[in-house]
Each structure stands twice: as C-alpha cells, then as structure tokens.
Amino acid sequence: MKMISNALYAVVLLVILAGCNSLRGTGDMGVVIERATGSVQIIETTQQTKLSQVDGLGDLSHASIVFSRDERFAYVFGRDGGLTKIDLLTAKIDKRIIQSGNSIGGAISQDGRLVAVSNYTPGGVKVFDADTLKLVADIPATYGKQKQQSKVVGLVDAPGQKFVFSLYDAGEIWIADFSQADEPEITRFRDIGKQPYDGLITPDGRFYIAGLFGEDGLALLDLWHLEKGVKGILRDYGRGSKKMPVYKMPHLEGWAMTEDYAFLPAVGRNEVLIVDRRNWKQVATLPVHGQPVFVMARPDGRQVWVNFAYPRNDTVQVIDTEQLQIVKTLKPGKAVLHMEFTPRGEHVWISARDAGKVTVYDTGSFKVITTLPMKKPSGIFFTSRAHRIGL
Amino acid sequence: MLSEQRRAELHNLLLQDCGSCHGMTLKGGLGPALTPDVLKDKPREFIEFTIMEGRSGTPMPPWKDILTRDEILWLVDTLYTGVRP
C-alpha cells in the first residue's frame, strides 16, 4: 500500500513539475494583426516564433492594441467598433464587445483600470472598465451650433489618470480627467488648428502634439501648464506651398524622440523633419525615399527607422541620429505597414502586408534573423508597451 | 480592357489603400463610406471626378497620376456594384 502511494506521489509530482515547465512570463510576447482575416498571431521575441492564432476579431484594418499592466491581456481596437480582450497565455478571447459603429484607436489609463476608445461615427470617446469591458463613461465629441459630433483621433493616456484626444472636424483638443470620479472632468481647447489628424504624447507624458492636415504646423499642449493653452509650432512647415497629395495619412504614435531631437514625418513630402526638442524649432530636413508613415526611434535613440506611403511602400530606411543621415535602405517586401522594436532594441519586426510576411532584422548588422509567414500582417505590438506612457 | 491581373491589383488597392482612409470594408473611416447604398444617389461623373482629381482642402488625394482613366472607371463600376473582400 505504502509502495503504491509513493509511486502515486511521484507521478503527481511529475505532473506538477511538467506543469511548472509550461509556466511562462509574458514580457517577451507580442501580437501581430492579420488585417484581412480578422485574426491575430501571438508571438514571442526570444526565439522569434509564432505561438498561436486567435480568430473572430472582425474588421482589423487600422487596428491597434494596448496591454494590461500585468502584460497578460491585449485589448484590440477594431475598425468595426469591436473591442476585444485577449488572454495571451491561453490564446483565447476573454471578452468582446461591439462598442460603436466605427472606431480608430484606444488607450489604457495610468492605473490600468480604464480602457478608452476613440470613435469616428458617432464621434466621441467611450471608456470601459478594463476588467469587465462594462461602459464607464461616454464622451460625445459635440461641437458647433448644430451640435455636430466630430471624428476623434490621436487618443492617448496621460499622467494623472487622464485621456487626451483631438477632434478632427472641430479643430479642438480635449482632456478627460478621471482622477476624481468615473464622470470625467473635461477641459476643452478650441481653435487649435484645422483638421488635426493624429496626436502623440512625448514619452515623459508632458507634451501632447497634434498633427494638422488642414494647415501648416502642429499644435502643442504642455500638460504641466494647461493655463498656457495650445501653441502652434513649426508654423512654416507642413505641406507647404507645393502641396503634394497624401496617399496614406502619417501616424504620429511612433514619433521618434531622442535626447536632443524629435523626428517627425512631413505630411505630403518625401522628407523627415528634425526638430530641436527644447524649443520645438526645425533644425533640418532629411530627404527620404517617399512620404514617411511611421518614424520610430530604436529604444536607445541611436537609430530612427522610417517606412513609407503607397506607392513607395516596399522600403524601410534607417537614419543615424548622430550623423543625421541615412545609413541603410532595406526592402522588406511589398506594402510595409508597421515596425516594432524589441524592448531593448536589438531586433526590429517589420510587417509587409502584400508580401504576407513579418521579417525580423538585427538592428546592428541589418541581417535578417528570420521571416514569419502571416496573412496580410499589419500592426505589430509587443507587451513592453504596457509600461510606456502614451502607448 | 484591363487584364485579369491588373483587376486583381486594383481590387487589392481598393480594399487596402483606399481602405486605409475609407475603412477596409469601405464602410467609412476618415473618408466617408463608399458602399453602393451610399453612392446610389450620387452622380457617377461626380464620383469619377473626385477620384481623378481628389478634393482639395480634404485628405482625399487625386489618383489620375497613378491610375489610368480606364482603371478609375473600373474602380467606379466596382464601387457601385459593391466590392467583395
């Protein structure tokens, strides 16, 4: 009898140990959007492999993702207004709701308790409990005498349990402060410029910047000094007198900040704009292969990587931030849509939609580490975003 | 007459590149919905002209330097009958 129970214990112990082996952290995981099939691939960046696929996420064109602060859950914001919470460890949909007709992006609050979604129609922001996805607050972006609702763009989180966003049709920036109650206090800044099309917050959480489509320049808000209001910067710059058509709106989320400079995509020009971070004055422009879409700094700030709009979108260029010149031109394949650095920047993952693959490059040698076949891959998001302001 | 390959490319362009502003199912995004029910009340020439020339003061770009007239007419036809993904 004793013998048998000992053997049983051994078996039970083995099972437990085997279970332990499959425990894992999520800090090296990420999610790649497959935009045509409404699915995502869960990946890991240590061995550079696909772990599992999650289906049933709806229209994922222009989809984006934020992560829970424990880096276990991914919140996927779909174009069709879907908000899906995915458990990265079980590779299952934890919860899914359709929260509006047409959404564009999202953010997670400083304390991780609230998830906000910005919508085109009806225009506004909706805020949900991150745990249950129950509606906490509805903020219609109403403006003007007719009480129209504006499309909302450039939604980010800011320190102090705030969300900041821009109203495309109204030309306004709003701050929704949730620090006191689930009924937010709204601060409105009017006449910030024509057609803000996207926004970003600096990595320290201090400055919110909206790119303007309808006029030259950008709108800058110092969140430490709201009393100073919104200031126009780089007014002599933007699309300029010789306006070129824009075949894809640039994204500001990835605006690159190094210690001294900010690198910005020029709207409608084959240029990257280099700006002095202390006074927001332009110091140089760098001619590049096409109209920049994402301009992203490697985490150490030594390199800036740029991809381009249709029809020049098979190329990626690398700028050395010390020499301020292009040091490498790569061809990852047709329709490069997104780039994501590993947390410390040794690798970058690049999606090429029409080539149907994600390529992992070594950022030092520019050698291809591996390629992973995927169906129309677009956005790539790593869990390390969970701990960065504005992502 | 457009080749089958070119039509496949244009179909992809419509869903992916027009879709980046109009939504991949063309139900609307930064730009308005381009579905048959929305377009049916609008004159074809007006839609064709918008695609050729773009609309200044808005993000809608002109496509006449990138696509031929025949290709744009094919896009208009396809929009009015409805695009299948």
Short mmCIF file of C-alpha atoms in Angstrom, two decimals:
data_model
loop_
_atom_site.label_atom_id
_atom_site.label_comp_id
_atom_site.label_asym_id
_atom_site.label_seq_id
_atom_site.Cartn_x
_atom_site.Cartn_y
_atom_site.Cartn_z
CA MET A 1 0.00 0.00 0.00
CA LYS A 2 2.77 2.37 1.07
CA MET A 3 4.70 1.50 -2.10
CA ILE A 4 1.72 2.29 -4.31
CA SER A 5 1.04 5.65 -2.69
CA ASN A 6 4.70 6.56 -3.01
CA ALA A 7 4.57 5.77 -6.69
CA LEU A 8 1.40 7.80 -6.97
CA TYR A 9 3.06 10.75 -5.27
CA ALA A 10 5.93 10.50 -7.71
CA VAL A 11 3.51 10.60 -10.64
CA VAL A 12 1.60 13.54 -9.17
CA LEU A 13 4.88 15.35 -8.52
CA LEU A 14 5.99 14.75 -12.10
CA VAL A 15 2.73 16.11 -13.45
CA ILE A 16 3.09 19.24 -11.29
CA LEU A 17 6.69 19.74 -12.41
CA ALA A 18 5.74 19.32 -16.05
CA GLY A 19 3.03 21.90 -15.47
CA CYS A 20 5.64 24.23 -13.99
CA ASN A 21 7.74 23.96 -17.10
CA SER A 22 4.94 25.38 -19.19
CA LEU A 23 4.54 28.39 -16.92
CA ARG A 24 5.88 31.46 -18.64
CA GLY A 25 6.08 35.21 -18.33
CA THR A 26 4.60 37.46 -21.00
CA GLY A 27 7.33 40.13 -21.15
CA ASP A 28 8.74 38.80 -24.43
CA MET A 29 5.39 38.28 -26.09
CA GLY A 30 3.52 40.31 -28.66
CA VAL A 31 0.60 40.36 -31.07
CA VAL A 32 0.60 40.77 -34.85
CA ILE A 33 -2.63 41.83 -36.58
CA GLU A 34 -3.69 39.92 -39.69
CA ARG A 35 -5.94 42.56 -41.07
CA ALA A 36 -7.76 40.77 -43.82
CA THR A 37 -8.78 37.69 -41.88
CA GLY A 38 -9.79 39.31 -38.60
CA SER A 39 -7.22 37.24 -36.74
CA VAL A 40 -4.10 37.91 -34.70
CA GLN A 41 -0.91 35.91 -34.19
CA ILE A 42 0.51 35.73 -30.69
CA ILE A 43 4.31 35.67 -30.97
CA GLU A 44 7.38 35.64 -28.74
CA THR A 45 10.55 37.57 -29.42
CA THR A 46 13.16 35.40 -27.65
CA GLN A 47 13.11 32.54 -30.19
CA GLN A 48 11.16 34.65 -32.72
CA THR A 49 8.27 32.23 -33.20
CA LYS A 50 4.52 32.24 -33.66
CA LEU A 51 2.82 30.75 -30.59
CA SER A 52 -0.84 30.72 -31.52
CA GLN A 53 -3.58 32.28 -33.57
CA VAL A 54 -6.77 33.91 -32.30
CA ASP A 55 -9.70 34.31 -34.73
CA GLY A 56 -13.00 36.13 -34.80
CA LEU A 57 -11.92 39.73 -34.23
CA GLY A 58 -13.88 41.43 -37.05
CA ASP A 59 -12.57 44.22 -39.31
CA LEU A 60 -8.98 44.82 -38.28
CA SER A 61 -7.92 47.43 -40.85
CA HIS A 62 -6.19 50.15 -38.91
CA ALA A 63 -6.47 48.08 -35.72
CA SER A 64 -4.35 48.91 -32.71
CA ILE A 65 -3.61 47.30 -29.36
CA VAL A 66 -2.84 48.27 -25.77
CA PHE A 67 -1.83 45.90 -22.97
CA SER A 68 -2.96 45.41 -19.38
CA ARG A 69 -0.39 46.48 -16.80
CA ASP A 70 0.37 42.85 -15.90
CA GLU A 71 1.11 42.25 -19.61
CA ARG A 72 -1.28 39.33 -19.72
CA PHE A 73 -4.16 40.80 -21.69
CA ALA A 74 -4.21 42.55 -25.04
CA TYR A 75 -7.05 44.96 -25.89
CA VAL A 76 -7.62 45.01 -29.64
CA PHE A 77 -9.42 48.03 -31.13
CA GLY A 78 -11.01 47.07 -34.46
CA ARG A 79 -12.26 49.31 -37.22
CA ASP A 80 -15.81 48.00 -36.91
CA GLY A 81 -16.08 49.29 -33.35
CA GLY A 82 -15.11 45.94 -31.83
CA LEU A 83 -13.16 45.92 -28.57
CA THR A 84 -11.67 42.53 -27.80
CA LYS A 85 -9.72 41.46 -24.72
CA ILE A 86 -7.39 38.57 -25.46
CA ASP A 87 -5.67 36.41 -22.86
CA LEU A 88 -2.13 35.95 -24.20
CA LEU A 89 -1.45 32.90 -22.02
CA THR A 90 -4.48 30.87 -23.01
CA ALA A 91 -4.68 32.43 -26.51
CA LYS A 92 -8.42 32.85 -26.04
CA ILE A 93 -10.83 35.76 -26.30
CA ASP A 94 -11.61 36.73 -22.73
CA LYS A 95 -14.29 39.30 -23.63
CA ARG A 96 -15.52 41.02 -26.75
CA ILE A 97 -17.99 43.85 -27.31
CA ILE A 98 -19.05 46.00 -30.27
CA GLN A 99 -18.93 49.46 -28.75
CA SER A 100 -19.67 51.72 -31.74
CA GLY A 101 -20.01 51.79 -35.49
CA ASN A 102 -16.54 52.85 -36.46
CA SER A 103 -13.52 53.25 -34.24
CA ILE A 104 -9.96 54.31 -34.76
CA GLY A 105 -7.83 53.70 -31.69
CA GLY A 106 -7.58 53.27 -27.98
CA ALA A 107 -5.63 53.85 -24.80
CA ILE A 108 -5.34 52.44 -21.29
CA SER A 109 -5.33 54.62 -18.18
CA GLN A 110 -2.32 55.22 -15.94
CA ASP A 111 -3.64 52.83 -13.29
CA GLY A 112 -4.72 50.25 -15.85
CA ARG A 113 -8.34 50.35 -14.68
CA LEU A 114 -9.89 52.08 -17.70
CA VAL A 115 -9.72 51.41 -21.43
CA ALA A 116 -10.75 54.28 -23.74
CA VAL A 117 -11.75 54.01 -27.40
CA SER A 118 -11.93 56.87 -29.90
CA ASN A 119 -14.68 56.71 -32.49
CA TYR A 120 -15.37 58.19 -35.91
CA THR A 121 -19.12 57.51 -36.00
CA PRO A 122 -20.71 58.53 -33.81
CA GLY A 123 -17.75 60.75 -32.99
CA GLY A 124 -16.53 60.63 -29.43
CA VAL A 125 -14.72 58.60 -26.79
CA LYS A 126 -16.09 55.71 -24.80
CA VAL A 127 -14.42 54.48 -21.64
CA PHE A 128 -14.71 50.94 -20.32
CA ASP A 129 -13.75 49.01 -17.22
CA ALA A 130 -10.57 47.16 -18.23
CA ASP A 131 -11.62 44.08 -16.31
CA THR A 132 -15.23 43.63 -17.40
CA LEU A 133 -15.45 45.88 -20.50
CA LYS A 134 -18.57 47.46 -18.97
CA LEU A 135 -19.19 51.07 -20.07
CA VAL A 136 -17.91 53.59 -17.52
CA ALA A 137 -18.23 56.89 -19.41
CA ASP A 138 -19.48 58.11 -22.79
CA ILE A 139 -17.99 61.37 -24.08
CA PRO A 140 -19.66 62.55 -27.32
CA ALA A 141 -17.39 64.95 -29.21
CA THR A 142 -20.08 67.58 -29.73
CA TYR A 143 -19.24 70.97 -31.17
CA GLY A 144 -20.77 73.92 -33.00
CA LYS A 145 -24.27 75.35 -33.01
CA GLN A 146 -25.81 72.30 -34.67
CA LYS A 147 -24.26 70.07 -32.00
CA GLN A 148 -22.45 68.03 -34.64
CA GLN A 149 -20.26 65.16 -33.49
CA SER A 150 -16.64 65.25 -34.58
CA LYS A 151 -14.46 62.30 -35.51
CA VAL A 152 -11.96 61.73 -32.71
CA VAL A 153 -8.27 61.00 -33.40
CA GLY A 154 -4.97 60.89 -31.52
CA LEU A 155 -6.28 59.43 -28.26
CA VAL A 156 -3.55 58.84 -25.64
CA ASP A 157 -3.28 58.32 -21.89
CA ALA A 158 -1.55 60.95 -19.79
CA PRO A 159 -0.25 61.04 -16.22
CA GLY A 160 -2.86 61.90 -13.58
CA GLN A 161 -5.44 59.39 -14.85
CA LYS A 162 -6.20 61.46 -17.96
CA PHE A 163 -7.00 60.81 -21.59
CA VAL A 164 -6.13 63.41 -24.22
CA PHE A 165 -7.56 63.45 -27.76
CA SER A 166 -8.23 65.64 -30.80
CA LEU A 167 -11.42 66.44 -32.70
CA TYR A 168 -10.75 66.20 -36.45
CA ASP A 169 -13.83 68.10 -37.67
CA ALA A 170 -13.92 70.64 -34.82
CA GLY A 171 -10.22 71.50 -34.58
CA GLU A 172 -10.11 71.01 -30.81
CA ILE A 173 -8.09 69.17 -28.17
CA TRP A 174 -9.87 67.76 -25.12
CA ILE A 175 -8.60 66.38 -21.83
CA ALA A 176 -10.80 63.94 -19.91
CA ASP A 177 -9.66 63.72 -16.29
CA PHE A 178 -10.76 60.58 -14.43
CA SER A 179 -8.70 61.21 -11.29
CA GLN A 180 -11.67 62.31 -9.18
CA ALA A 181 -14.56 60.23 -10.48
CA ASP A 182 -15.75 57.98 -13.27
CA GLU A 183 -17.64 61.03 -14.50
CA PRO A 184 -14.68 62.80 -16.11
CA GLU A 185 -13.86 66.46 -15.88
CA ILE A 186 -13.43 67.76 -19.46
CA THR A 187 -11.06 70.58 -20.42
CA ARG A 188 -11.55 71.90 -23.98
CA PHE A 189 -9.07 73.76 -26.12
CA ARG A 190 -10.72 75.38 -29.15
CA ASP A 191 -9.25 76.66 -32.43
CA ILE A 192 -6.10 74.58 -32.18
CA GLY A 193 -5.77 74.38 -35.99
CA LYS A 194 -7.55 72.82 -38.96
CA GLN A 195 -8.14 69.08 -39.20
CA PRO A 196 -5.92 67.50 -36.54
CA TYR A 197 -5.38 64.00 -37.98
CA ASP A 198 -3.43 62.27 -35.23
CA GLY A 199 -1.72 63.02 -31.95
CA LEU A 200 1.01 61.79 -29.68
CA ILE A 201 2.32 62.35 -26.22
CA THR A 202 6.06 62.59 -25.52
CA PRO A 203 7.47 59.56 -23.70
CA ASP A 204 7.71 61.56 -20.44
CA GLY A 205 4.00 62.33 -20.63
CA ARG A 206 4.43 66.09 -20.65
CA PHE A 207 3.66 67.34 -24.17
CA TYR A 208 0.68 66.43 -26.32
CA ILE A 209 1.16 67.22 -30.00
CA ALA A 210 -1.48 67.06 -32.74
CA GLY A 211 -0.51 66.98 -36.41
CA LEU A 212 -2.64 69.25 -38.60
CA PHE A 213 -3.80 68.28 -42.05
CA GLY A 214 -5.68 71.44 -42.97
CA GLU A 215 -2.86 73.89 -42.32
CA ASP A 216 0.87 74.01 -41.82
CA GLY A 217 2.39 73.16 -38.49
CA LEU A 218 1.40 71.28 -35.37
CA ALA A 219 -0.50 72.03 -32.17
CA LEU A 220 1.42 71.67 -28.89
CA LEU A 221 -0.09 71.41 -25.42
CA ASP A 222 2.13 71.46 -22.30
CA LEU A 223 0.26 69.25 -19.84
CA TRP A 224 2.28 70.73 -16.97
CA HIS A 225 0.97 74.20 -17.85
CA LEU A 226 -2.56 74.00 -19.17
CA GLU A 227 -3.04 77.69 -18.42
CA LYS A 228 -0.70 78.48 -21.31
CA GLY A 229 -3.09 76.86 -23.74
CA VAL A 230 -2.33 75.26 -27.09
CA LYS A 231 0.56 76.71 -29.05
CA GLY A 232 1.18 76.40 -32.79
CA ILE A 233 4.65 75.11 -33.61
CA LEU A 234 6.56 74.72 -36.87
CA ARG A 235 4.03 77.04 -38.49
CA ASP A 236 6.19 77.49 -41.54
CA TYR A 237 6.31 73.80 -42.04
CA GLY A 238 3.93 71.07 -43.02
CA ARG A 239 2.69 70.54 -46.51
CA GLY A 240 3.90 73.96 -47.59
CA SER A 241 3.02 75.87 -50.73
CA LYS A 242 3.71 72.98 -53.05
CA LYS A 243 1.14 70.61 -51.63
CA MET A 244 1.56 67.04 -52.68
CA PRO A 245 -1.27 64.54 -52.46
CA VAL A 246 -1.12 62.23 -49.45
CA TYR A 247 -1.93 58.61 -50.21
CA LYS A 248 -1.75 57.46 -46.64
CA MET A 249 -2.09 59.59 -43.54
CA PRO A 250 1.08 59.55 -41.46
CA HIS A 251 0.96 58.14 -37.94
CA LEU A 252 2.20 60.12 -35.03
CA GLU A 253 2.15 57.44 -32.39
CA GLY A 254 5.63 56.37 -33.27
CA TRP A 255 7.16 59.82 -33.48
CA ALA A 256 10.76 59.42 -32.61
CA MET A 257 12.29 61.34 -29.75
CA THR A 258 15.97 61.19 -29.00
CA GLU A 259 17.65 63.24 -26.32
CA ASP A 260 18.07 66.37 -28.45
CA TYR A 261 15.76 65.89 -31.40
CA ALA A 262 12.30 64.85 -32.42
CA PHE A 263 11.98 63.20 -35.84
CA LEU A 264 8.64 63.82 -37.49
CA PRO A 265 7.05 62.63 -40.73
CA ALA A 266 6.48 65.57 -43.11
CA VAL A 267 2.93 65.46 -44.45
CA GLY A 268 2.89 65.02 -48.24
CA ARG A 269 6.64 65.34 -48.70
CA ASN A 270 9.48 62.90 -49.12
CA GLU A 271 11.15 64.23 -46.01
CA VAL A 272 11.72 63.57 -42.34
CA LEU A 273 11.68 66.71 -40.27
CA ILE A 274 14.24 67.11 -37.49
CA VAL A 275 13.20 69.37 -34.62
CA ASP A 276 15.03 70.67 -31.54
CA ARG A 277 13.15 69.32 -28.54
CA ARG A 278 13.94 72.28 -26.29
CA ASN A 279 12.30 74.98 -28.39
CA TRP A 280 10.38 72.92 -30.99
CA LYS A 281 12.18 74.70 -33.84
CA GLN A 282 13.10 72.92 -37.01
CA VAL A 283 16.84 72.25 -37.31
CA ALA A 284 16.96 70.24 -40.53
CA THR A 285 15.03 68.21 -43.07
CA LEU A 286 16.26 64.91 -44.36
CA PRO A 287 15.23 63.79 -47.87
CA VAL A 288 13.99 60.21 -47.77
CA HIS A 289 12.67 57.56 -50.17
CA GLY A 290 8.97 58.50 -50.00
CA GLN A 291 6.30 60.10 -47.82
CA PRO A 292 7.04 58.84 -44.30
CA VAL A 293 4.31 56.97 -42.41
CA PHE A 294 5.98 55.71 -39.22
CA VAL A 295 9.14 57.38 -37.95
CA MET A 296 10.34 55.37 -34.97
CA ALA A 297 13.42 55.56 -32.76
CA ARG A 298 15.23 52.43 -31.63
CA PRO A 299 14.84 52.34 -27.82
CA ASP A 300 18.41 53.60 -27.29
CA GLY A 301 17.78 56.53 -29.64
CA ARG A 302 20.78 55.83 -31.86
CA GLN A 303 18.74 54.97 -34.94
CA VAL A 304 15.44 56.11 -36.42
CA TRP A 305 13.58 53.76 -38.77
CA VAL A 306 11.13 55.05 -41.38
CA ASN A 307 8.56 53.37 -43.62
CA PHE A 308 6.66 54.99 -46.49
CA ALA A 309 3.26 55.59 -48.05
CA TYR A 310 1.83 53.97 -51.17
CA PRO A 311 3.18 53.61 -53.86
CA ARG A 312 6.73 53.68 -52.38
CA ASN A 313 5.88 51.32 -49.58
CA ASP A 314 8.24 48.40 -50.18
CA THR A 315 11.14 50.15 -48.47
CA VAL A 316 12.43 50.99 -44.99
CA GLN A 317 15.24 53.45 -44.30
CA VAL A 318 17.43 53.80 -41.23
CA ILE A 319 18.69 57.20 -40.06
CA ASP A 320 21.74 57.51 -37.82
CA THR A 321 20.73 60.10 -35.23
CA GLU A 322 24.26 61.30 -34.64
CA GLN A 323 25.29 61.80 -38.27
CA LEU A 324 21.70 62.76 -39.22
CA GLN A 325 21.91 60.75 -42.41
CA ILE A 326 20.55 57.58 -43.91
CA VAL A 327 22.82 54.63 -43.20
CA LYS A 328 20.73 51.79 -44.62
CA THR A 329 17.92 51.13 -47.09
CA LEU A 330 16.08 47.83 -46.79
CA LYS A 331 13.40 46.15 -48.92
CA PRO A 332 11.30 44.02 -46.58
CA GLY A 333 8.63 43.41 -49.29
CA LYS A 334 5.50 44.93 -50.78
CA ALA A 335 3.37 47.17 -48.54
CA VAL A 336 5.44 47.61 -45.39
CA LEU A 337 2.90 48.70 -42.79
CA HIS A 338 4.49 48.67 -39.35
CA MET A 339 7.68 48.24 -37.34
CA GLU A 340 8.18 47.31 -33.69
CA PHE A 341 11.42 47.15 -31.72
CA THR A 342 12.14 44.55 -29.07
CA PRO A 343 12.19 46.27 -25.66
CA ARG A 344 15.94 46.92 -25.71
CA GLY A 345 16.20 47.34 -29.45
CA GLU A 346 18.43 44.50 -30.64
CA HIS A 347 15.79 43.43 -33.17
CA VAL A 348 13.04 45.08 -35.14
CA TRP A 349 9.99 43.26 -36.53
CA ILE A 350 8.63 44.60 -39.82
CA SER A 351 5.32 43.63 -41.44
CA ALA A 352 4.92 43.57 -45.23
CA ARG A 353 1.21 43.22 -45.95
CA ASP A 354 1.23 42.21 -49.61
CA ALA A 355 4.32 40.04 -49.22
CA GLY A 356 2.47 38.14 -46.49
CA LYS A 357 5.31 38.06 -44.02
CA VAL A 358 6.93 39.59 -40.99
CA THR A 359 10.72 39.97 -41.15
CA VAL A 360 12.89 40.18 -38.04
CA TYR A 361 16.09 42.22 -38.52
CA ASP A 362 19.14 42.59 -36.33
CA THR A 363 19.35 46.37 -35.89
CA GLY A 364 23.14 46.31 -35.57
CA SER A 365 24.10 44.26 -38.63
CA PHE A 366 20.81 44.74 -40.58
CA LYS A 367 20.86 40.97 -41.20
CA VAL A 368 17.60 39.07 -41.44
CA ILE A 369 17.19 36.90 -38.33
CA THR A 370 14.07 35.15 -39.58
CA THR A 371 10.87 35.63 -41.57
CA LEU A 372 7.45 34.51 -40.39
CA PRO A 373 4.69 33.95 -42.96
CA MET A 374 1.39 35.62 -41.99
CA LYS A 375 -1.85 36.63 -43.73
CA LYS A 376 -1.75 40.34 -44.65
CA PRO A 377 0.09 41.35 -41.47
CA SER A 378 -0.27 44.96 -40.35
CA GLY A 379 0.28 46.27 -36.80
CA ILE A 380 2.88 44.64 -34.54
CA PHE A 381 2.60 45.27 -30.79
CA PHE A 382 4.90 43.98 -28.03
CA THR A 383 3.81 43.70 -24.39
CA SER A 384 6.55 46.10 -23.26
CA ARG A 385 4.16 48.86 -24.41
CA ALA A 386 2.22 48.15 -21.19
CA HIS A 387 4.71 50.20 -19.23
CA ARG A 388 5.11 53.14 -21.54
CA ILE A 389 3.10 56.37 -21.29
CA GLY A 390 1.04 57.05 -24.39
CA LEU A 391 1.24 53.51 -25.78
CA MET B 1 -9.91 46.11 -71.36
CA LEU B 2 -7.94 45.53 -68.15
CA SER B 3 -6.10 42.28 -67.69
CA GLU B 4 -7.25 39.91 -65.00
CA GLN B 5 -4.05 40.51 -63.10
CA ARG B 6 -4.50 44.27 -63.19
CA ARG B 7 -8.08 43.94 -61.98
CA ALA B 8 -6.87 41.83 -59.06
CA GLU B 9 -4.33 44.55 -58.23
CA LEU B 10 -6.99 47.24 -58.39
CA HIS B 11 -9.29 45.17 -56.19
CA ASN B 12 -6.48 44.95 -53.65
CA LEU B 13 -5.84 48.69 -53.97
CA LEU B 14 -9.48 49.45 -53.31
CA LEU B 15 -9.67 47.37 -50.16
CA GLN B 16 -6.24 48.12 -48.78
CA ASP B 17 -5.15 51.57 -49.94
CA CYS B 18 -8.49 53.31 -50.38
CA GLY B 19 -9.46 51.26 -47.34
CA SER B 20 -6.77 52.86 -45.21
CA CYS B 21 -8.92 56.04 -45.22
CA HIS B 22 -12.37 54.67 -46.11
CA GLY B 23 -12.25 51.53 -43.97
CA MET B 24 -11.21 48.15 -45.30
CA THR B 25 -14.80 47.18 -45.92
CA LEU B 26 -15.32 50.72 -47.34
CA LYS B 27 -17.93 51.42 -44.68
CA GLY B 28 -16.19 54.65 -43.81
CA GLY B 29 -13.24 55.94 -41.80
CA LEU B 30 -11.60 59.31 -42.09
CA GLY B 31 -13.28 59.43 -45.50
CA PRO B 32 -16.99 58.61 -45.97
CA ALA B 33 -18.49 55.19 -46.71
CA LEU B 34 -18.19 54.10 -50.37
CA THR B 35 -20.82 51.38 -50.32
CA PRO B 36 -23.48 51.04 -53.10
CA ASP B 37 -26.32 52.22 -50.83
CA VAL B 38 -24.45 55.45 -50.10
CA LEU B 39 -23.30 56.00 -53.69
CA LYS B 40 -26.57 55.21 -55.47
CA ASP B 41 -27.90 58.78 -55.06
CA LYS B 42 -24.69 60.41 -56.27
CA PRO B 43 -23.89 61.08 -59.94
CA ARG B 44 -21.22 58.78 -61.35
CA GLU B 45 -19.39 61.67 -63.00
CA PHE B 46 -19.06 63.33 -59.62
CA ILE B 47 -17.61 60.20 -58.04
CA GLU B 48 -15.29 59.67 -61.03
CA PHE B 49 -14.17 63.31 -60.84
CA THR B 50 -13.48 63.02 -57.09
CA ILE B 51 -11.24 60.00 -57.64
CA MET B 52 -9.45 61.60 -60.61
CA GLU B 53 -8.84 65.00 -59.07
CA GLY B 54 -9.12 64.41 -55.35
CA ARG B 55 -10.83 67.05 -53.22
CA SER B 56 -8.69 69.97 -52.22
CA GLY B 57 -8.86 71.06 -48.62
CA THR B 58 -9.51 67.46 -47.59
CA PRO B 59 -7.23 64.42 -47.36
CA MET B 60 -8.81 62.85 -50.47
CA PRO B 61 -5.88 62.65 -52.93
CA PRO B 62 -6.06 62.74 -56.74
CA TRP B 63 -5.37 59.38 -58.40
CA LYS B 64 -5.04 60.49 -62.04
CA ASP B 65 -1.22 60.45 -61.93
CA ILE B 66 -1.15 56.92 -60.56
CA LEU B 67 -4.08 55.26 -62.33
CA THR B 68 -5.33 55.46 -65.92
CA ARG B 69 -8.82 56.71 -66.76
CA ASP B 70 -9.91 53.15 -67.59
CA GLU B 71 -8.66 51.95 -64.26
CA ILE B 72 -10.55 54.69 -62.45
CA LEU B 73 -13.73 53.84 -64.39
CA TRP B 74 -13.26 50.24 -63.33
CA LEU B 75 -12.99 51.39 -59.70
CA VAL B 76 -16.20 53.43 -60.04
CA ASP B 77 -18.06 50.44 -61.58
CA THR B 78 -16.82 48.22 -58.80
CA LEU B 79 -17.84 50.68 -56.10
CA TYR B 80 -21.37 50.99 -57.49
CA THR B 81 -21.86 47.24 -57.69
CA GLY B 82 -20.22 46.58 -54.33
CA VAL B 83 -16.76 45.27 -53.51
CA ARG B 84 -16.39 41.76 -52.25
CA PRO B 85 -13.45 41.23 -49.88
#
